[in-house]
Every structure is written in structure tokens, then in C-alpha cells.
Amino acid sequence: LLTAFACDAAVHAGARIFGRRDLQRLNKGGGGTDMGAGISAAARARPDLIVVVTDGKTPWGYRPGIPVVAAILKDGPKPPPWTIYVEVPS
């Protein structure tokens, strides 16, 4: 089961994801990202893993006690050391 949260400065939507179209419907917000808000919302859902996809230009908040994979666009700032970092080619 995959649940995704759309977030910029706040979390705008959360939904279970079954395919690409479900993700496209979540595309809301408009910048000023605070990934800490998204990580907090995801952690409240008590998942086994949190995956963050971002340009990396964001505050990260706290370490949630759940593994966090941070997929960062190439040349973006590195995420905190408590994440599992993955570079995404641009």
C-alpha cells in the first residue's frame, strides 16, 4: 500500500496511490516547501518507510524514527544525514 502526500509549505492532500494518475491528481501547492511538514504528516500515518522527492531546497524538520529515503534532483542541496540519499538525474 502506498500513500502519498502533496506538500509545499503545508500538506495539501493525502491519498492512497494505485497508479500514475492518482499521483498526478495530488499535484497541488506552489512552492515554499517545508519538507518537515510532509514528513510529520507521513509519520502520523505510521508507515514502514517514507520517501521524499524534492529539489532539496527545504527545511527538513525532525528525524521521525522511521527510515526516510530522500530522492533529490541532481545539484540540489544534500538532505540531512539521517536520510538515505538518492540522487535523481536532471
Tab-separated table of C-alpha atoms in Angstrom:
chain	number	residue	atom	x	y	z
A	1	LEU	CA	0.000	0.000	0.000
A	2	LEU	CA	1.329	3.441	-0.942
A	3	THR	CA	0.011	6.687	0.482
A	4	ALA	CA	1.298	9.970	-0.959
A	5	PHE	CA	1.121	13.474	0.473
A	6	ALA	CA	1.366	16.637	-1.643
A	7	CYS	CA	3.080	19.391	0.255
A	8	ASP	CA	4.718	22.761	-0.154
A	9	ALA	CA	4.709	24.983	2.959
A	10	ALA	CA	1.869	22.781	4.287
A	11	VAL	CA	0.371	19.392	3.478
A	12	HIS	CA	-2.469	19.836	0.963
A	13	ALA	CA	-3.622	16.316	0.257
A	14	GLY	CA	-3.033	12.711	1.103
A	15	ALA	CA	-4.323	9.723	-0.826
A	16	ARG	CA	-3.737	6.056	-1.398
A	17	ILE	CA	-1.932	5.522	-4.664
A	18	PHE	CA	-2.754	2.747	-7.096
A	19	GLY	CA	-1.236	4.205	-10.285
A	20	ARG	CA	0.323	7.216	-12.006
A	21	ARG	CA	-2.977	9.060	-12.420
A	22	ASP	CA	-3.500	9.014	-8.671
A	23	LEU	CA	-0.161	10.805	-8.223
A	24	GLN	CA	-0.983	13.374	-10.900
A	25	ARG	CA	-4.196	14.286	-9.042
A	26	LEU	CA	-2.148	15.119	-5.950
A	27	ASN	CA	-0.046	17.732	-7.748
A	28	LYS	CA	-1.092	20.741	-5.647
A	29	GLY	CA	0.656	23.576	-3.916
A	30	GLY	CA	3.011	26.130	-5.259
A	31	GLY	CA	6.394	26.401	-3.637
A	32	GLY	CA	7.881	27.439	-0.349
A	33	THR	CA	8.412	23.802	0.518
A	34	ASP	CA	8.744	22.699	4.135
A	35	MET	CA	9.534	19.002	3.907
A	36	GLY	CA	9.328	18.813	7.701
A	37	ALA	CA	5.540	19.307	7.387
A	38	GLY	CA	5.293	16.494	4.836
A	39	ILE	CA	7.484	14.143	6.868
A	40	SER	CA	5.426	14.843	10.002
A	41	ALA	CA	2.166	14.097	8.157
A	42	ALA	CA	3.612	10.910	6.697
A	43	ALA	CA	4.939	9.785	10.094
A	44	ARG	CA	1.460	10.138	11.647
A	45	ALA	CA	0.259	7.501	9.142
A	46	ARG	CA	2.794	5.091	10.766
A	47	PRO	CA	4.403	3.765	7.567
A	48	ASP	CA	7.326	1.373	7.311
A	49	LEU	CA	9.204	3.844	5.064
A	50	ILE	CA	8.900	7.493	3.996
A	51	VAL	CA	10.100	8.522	0.524
A	52	VAL	CA	10.626	12.220	-0.183
A	53	VAL	CA	11.062	13.554	-3.728
A	54	THR	CA	12.263	17.164	-3.791
A	55	ASP	CA	14.809	19.605	-5.168
A	56	GLY	CA	16.308	19.615	-1.658
A	57	LYS	CA	15.745	23.345	-1.025
A	58	THR	CA	13.664	22.836	2.086
A	59	PRO	CA	13.764	22.666	5.857
A	60	TRP	CA	13.643	19.013	6.911
A	61	GLY	CA	12.129	19.129	10.375
A	62	TYR	CA	12.898	16.353	12.807
A	63	ARG	CA	14.085	12.772	12.396
A	64	PRO	CA	10.818	10.797	12.516
A	65	GLY	CA	12.088	7.443	13.815
A	66	ILE	CA	11.031	5.862	10.514
A	67	PRO	CA	13.507	5.347	7.645
A	68	VAL	CA	13.394	8.270	5.188
A	69	VAL	CA	14.633	7.966	1.597
A	70	ALA	CA	15.369	11.399	0.115
A	71	ALA	CA	15.362	11.477	-3.691
A	72	ILE	CA	16.994	14.803	-4.553
A	73	LEU	CA	17.318	16.327	-8.005
A	74	LYS	CA	20.929	16.432	-9.187
A	75	ASP	CA	22.753	19.555	-7.988
A	76	GLY	CA	20.247	20.074	-5.176
A	77	PRO	CA	21.391	20.551	-1.581
A	78	LYS	CA	22.130	17.322	0.257
A	79	PRO	CA	19.499	16.150	2.754
A	80	PRO	CA	20.195	15.576	6.466
A	81	PRO	CA	22.470	12.656	7.371
A	82	TRP	CA	19.529	10.754	8.904
A	83	THR	CA	18.076	10.177	5.422
A	84	ILE	CA	19.014	7.585	2.824
A	85	TYR	CA	20.130	9.835	-0.017
A	86	VAL	CA	19.370	9.070	-3.678
A	87	GLU	CA	20.424	11.493	-6.438
A	88	VAL	CA	17.889	11.858	-9.247
A	89	PRO	CA	19.404	12.773	-12.641
A	90	SER	CA	18.038	16.022	-14.062
